[in-house]
């Protein structure tokens, strides 16, 4: 069966480079001061979507992301790997959104896209680590949801069979479509960019990304696929009060880069006496047992 798949993807700050300018005075992430990358688990989700496209002829994969105009790079990275289209939610009124406001914006956009069979995203973003957006989107759309997925085994007869990770093992579940799925980082990694697709889409931009003096500007007239779809709050019929800071009850006060250092260390050999001594010490300290 052909499927209409939407991948939720996010451009996130590289948390390996958190410095003193990482937060604004309002308690939001200062994204302009940090290098931006494709959220790692969203790449795992993209790979699952592309595999479904390969296995189900006629299926389409679209990338849905929210952020400033530079977040259009996330859509391009998806196109380079085999996605068919993308939508960028970009509006100052979306800025400063927590998970509640983000899931609201994404849900309104999915409603505008319409007739979606599968919404798939990473388990969580590395800049928040909440794992809340996917389930909140499912709740707002009234859809079934499967979290912690490691592989979508098949989709047939209007149902998706999914293997998911649980405490102590894995389980296989069957969920009727439409469904929202969140994917773990232990799932298959994303395929590399395709050279032909890179050449095709390397100039693809949303209108707000363009400066107007690009040497290739005439291509936007002859190749419509190079113009990425961008939507504002008004375009998705969103309620401004539920978007951005006004719709975000969560406030982050500060971010700190903490490095743990061992106060003391002990070297032991592989001898029976050393191992026995270590086990006894751990038992005495109630660390194990």
XYZ file of C-alpha atoms in Angstrom:
289
model
C 0.000 0.000 0.000
C 1.177 3.551 -0.678
C 1.762 5.654 2.413
C 1.871 9.357 3.174
C 4.617 9.732 5.776
C 5.612 12.862 7.676
C 8.941 12.926 9.517
C 9.215 15.307 12.459
C 12.783 16.632 12.441
C 14.521 19.340 14.408
C 17.612 21.440 13.935
C 19.267 21.456 17.352
C 22.258 23.205 18.908
C 25.291 20.970 19.205
C 25.276 20.280 22.947
C 28.971 19.414 22.810
C 29.640 23.140 22.409
C 27.633 24.695 25.248
C 29.203 27.952 26.426
C 28.300 30.977 28.526
C 26.219 32.452 25.692
C 24.017 29.348 25.371
C 20.983 30.952 27.050
C 19.165 34.229 26.504
C 18.016 36.510 29.315
C 14.479 35.154 28.826
C 15.628 31.605 29.628
C 15.475 30.237 26.073
C 18.240 28.633 24.039
C 20.372 31.145 22.136
C 20.429 29.145 18.919
C 22.299 31.816 16.987
C 25.314 31.368 19.281
C 25.594 27.588 18.859
C 26.459 25.336 15.894
C 23.337 23.668 14.488
C 22.974 19.979 13.590
C 20.253 17.514 12.556
C 18.862 15.988 15.747
C 20.464 12.500 15.848
C 17.379 10.405 16.661
C 15.386 12.232 13.990
C 17.895 10.824 11.501
C 17.038 7.332 12.766
C 13.375 8.171 12.242
C 14.068 9.423 8.713
C 15.751 6.131 7.844
C 12.702 4.156 8.998
C 10.478 6.395 6.858
C 12.687 5.940 3.791
C 12.678 2.165 4.264
C 8.889 2.210 4.304
C 8.949 4.260 1.103
C 11.273 1.702 -0.518
C 9.038 -1.192 0.557
C 5.729 0.443 -0.418
C 5.754 1.790 -3.995
C 3.989 5.094 -4.437
C 4.689 6.238 -0.884
C 5.930 9.745 -0.114
C 8.094 11.116 2.695
C 7.942 14.747 3.811
C 10.089 16.527 6.406
C 8.268 18.809 8.848
C 10.415 21.111 10.981
C 9.998 24.287 12.976
C 12.650 26.945 13.479
C 14.289 30.038 12.021
C 14.881 30.219 8.256
C 18.248 28.448 8.577
C 16.338 25.335 9.698
C 15.596 24.835 5.999
C 18.912 22.953 6.029
C 17.104 20.099 7.809
C 14.701 19.750 4.894
C 17.590 19.762 2.418
C 19.348 17.035 4.373
C 16.168 14.997 4.132
C 15.849 15.615 0.393
C 19.484 14.608 -0.111
C 18.678 11.222 1.456
C 15.480 10.514 -0.462
C 12.603 12.538 1.015
C 10.132 13.988 -1.473
C 9.148 17.306 0.085
C 9.269 19.390 3.230
C 7.571 22.111 5.228
C 9.258 24.725 7.419
C 7.275 26.377 10.190
C 9.026 29.709 10.595
C 7.566 32.753 12.294
C 8.746 34.973 15.144
C 5.537 33.960 16.911
C 6.820 30.361 17.089
C 10.020 31.446 18.902
C 10.715 30.292 22.446
C 8.318 27.343 22.282
C 8.477 24.581 24.878
C 7.183 21.067 24.149
C 3.549 22.091 24.635
C 3.730 24.960 22.134
C 5.938 22.967 19.742
C 3.568 20.002 19.630
C 0.650 22.374 19.077
C 2.380 23.998 16.092
C 3.381 20.652 14.583
C -0.122 19.233 15.056
C -1.739 22.192 13.296
C 0.709 21.785 10.406
C -0.040 18.057 10.119
C -3.730 18.872 9.975
C -2.996 21.278 7.116
C -0.932 18.634 5.274
C -3.852 16.238 5.653
C -4.458 12.508 5.080
C -1.217 11.465 6.781
C -0.797 7.728 7.406
C 2.330 7.761 9.574
C 3.967 10.534 11.587
C 7.439 9.512 12.696
C 10.093 11.312 14.700
C 13.011 10.748 17.007
C 12.386 9.732 20.609
C 13.739 13.057 21.864
C 15.876 16.039 20.907
C 19.324 16.479 22.429
C 18.592 20.096 23.411
C 15.701 19.138 25.681
C 15.791 15.388 26.356
C 12.094 15.386 27.281
C 10.692 12.782 24.833
C 7.389 14.686 25.077
C 6.795 16.189 21.632
C 5.908 12.989 19.761
C 3.344 11.789 22.329
C 1.908 15.301 22.653
C 1.453 15.532 18.873
C -0.358 12.169 18.934
C -2.626 13.354 21.730
C -3.469 16.620 19.986
C -4.296 14.786 16.746
C -6.167 11.985 18.516
C -3.914 9.345 16.914
C -2.523 6.035 18.112
C 1.109 6.168 19.200
C 4.020 3.768 19.586
C 7.136 4.997 21.379
C 10.705 3.700 21.707
C 10.533 1.996 18.306
C 13.618 0.263 16.937
C 12.208 -0.987 13.636
C 9.005 -0.751 11.650
C 8.769 -4.348 10.470
C 5.929 -3.956 7.982
C 2.810 -2.012 7.092
C -0.081 -3.910 5.554
C -3.855 -4.063 5.754
C -3.951 -0.661 7.400
C -1.743 -1.703 10.312
C 1.899 -1.128 11.253
C 3.923 -3.859 12.952
C 6.635 -2.316 15.100
C 9.414 -3.667 17.272
C 10.019 -1.452 20.278
C 12.507 -1.435 23.137
C 11.183 -1.887 26.659
C 12.865 -2.390 30.021
C 14.445 -5.808 29.986
C 13.936 -6.575 26.321
C 11.869 -5.860 23.217
C 8.273 -6.333 22.210
C 6.418 -6.393 18.893
C 3.199 -4.417 18.654
C 0.605 -3.863 15.946
C -0.997 -0.420 15.619
C -3.753 0.684 13.228
C -3.051 3.613 10.925
C -2.842 6.554 11.207
C -0.191 6.350 13.895
C 2.549 8.450 15.494
C 5.846 6.608 16.057
C 8.926 7.773 17.961
C 12.246 6.074 17.225
C 15.236 5.303 19.446
C 18.833 6.062 18.608
C 19.459 2.297 18.616
C 17.471 1.995 15.386
C 19.250 1.748 12.036
C 21.369 4.837 11.244
C 20.396 7.158 8.424
C 21.641 6.354 4.961
C 24.236 8.731 3.485
C 23.271 11.574 1.185
C 22.782 10.577 -2.444
C 25.131 12.450 -4.796
C 22.492 12.902 -7.513
C 19.961 14.221 -5.015
C 22.531 16.619 -3.554
C 23.101 18.058 -7.031
C 19.335 18.288 -7.607
C 18.410 19.983 -4.339
C 21.545 21.869 -3.261
C 19.926 25.219 -4.123
C 16.563 24.349 -2.553
C 15.620 27.077 -0.073
C 12.609 28.588 1.570
C 11.912 32.201 0.501
C 13.099 33.669 3.829
C 16.541 32.075 3.379
C 17.218 33.947 0.154
C 19.187 37.165 -0.010
C 18.022 37.968 -3.545
C 21.448 38.207 -5.163
C 22.166 34.489 -5.646
C 23.777 33.752 -9.046
C 21.318 30.887 -9.522
C 18.203 32.952 -8.695
C 16.653 32.301 -12.115
C 16.478 28.602 -11.294
C 13.655 29.263 -8.840
C 11.445 30.262 -11.758
C 12.149 27.191 -13.878
C 12.501 24.583 -11.120
C 9.612 24.906 -8.626
C 10.931 22.036 -6.493
C 13.771 24.323 -5.376
C 11.313 26.471 -3.421
C 10.673 24.891 -0.036
C 7.294 25.410 1.593
C 7.351 27.787 4.550
C 4.369 28.382 6.821
C 3.636 31.031 9.426
C 1.210 30.767 12.350
C -1.491 32.261 10.129
C -0.755 29.800 7.303
C -1.564 26.814 9.548
C -4.545 28.575 11.161
C -2.776 28.520 14.502
C -3.815 30.277 17.695
C -1.072 32.786 18.535
C -1.786 32.407 22.253
C -0.764 28.730 22.048
C 2.444 29.339 20.075
C 5.932 30.411 21.095
C 6.592 31.953 24.500
C 2.952 32.863 25.084
C 1.967 29.200 24.809
C 4.923 27.869 26.817
C 4.504 27.445 30.582
C 7.988 25.860 30.855
C 10.894 28.197 31.589
C 14.587 27.174 31.648
C 16.510 29.279 34.158
C 20.074 28.294 33.249
C 22.294 25.773 31.481
C 25.575 24.535 32.894
C 28.278 22.366 31.401
C 29.237 19.960 34.203
C 32.253 17.659 34.023
C 32.359 14.871 36.591
C 35.761 14.005 37.971
C 36.670 11.014 40.108
C 38.076 12.010 43.505
C 40.058 8.820 43.745
C 40.763 5.767 41.660
C 42.031 2.281 42.305
C 43.756 -0.104 39.941
C 43.256 -3.836 40.368
C 44.598 -6.824 38.527
C 42.702 -9.784 37.205
C 43.795 -12.002 40.071
C 41.213 -13.887 42.133
C 42.324 -12.091 45.293
C 41.861 -8.608 43.797
C 38.474 -9.453 42.310
C 37.315 -11.022 45.582
C 38.454 -7.924 47.473
C 36.615 -5.608 45.085
C 33.380 -7.582 45.365
C 33.627 -7.561 49.173
C 34.176 -3.790 49.167
C 31.176 -3.194 46.906
C 29.020 -5.387 49.128
C 30.187 -3.635 52.294
C 29.421 -0.219 50.757
C 25.973 -1.457 49.673
C 26.812 -0.594 46.061
C 25.806 -4.087 44.972
C 23.955 -6.878 46.673
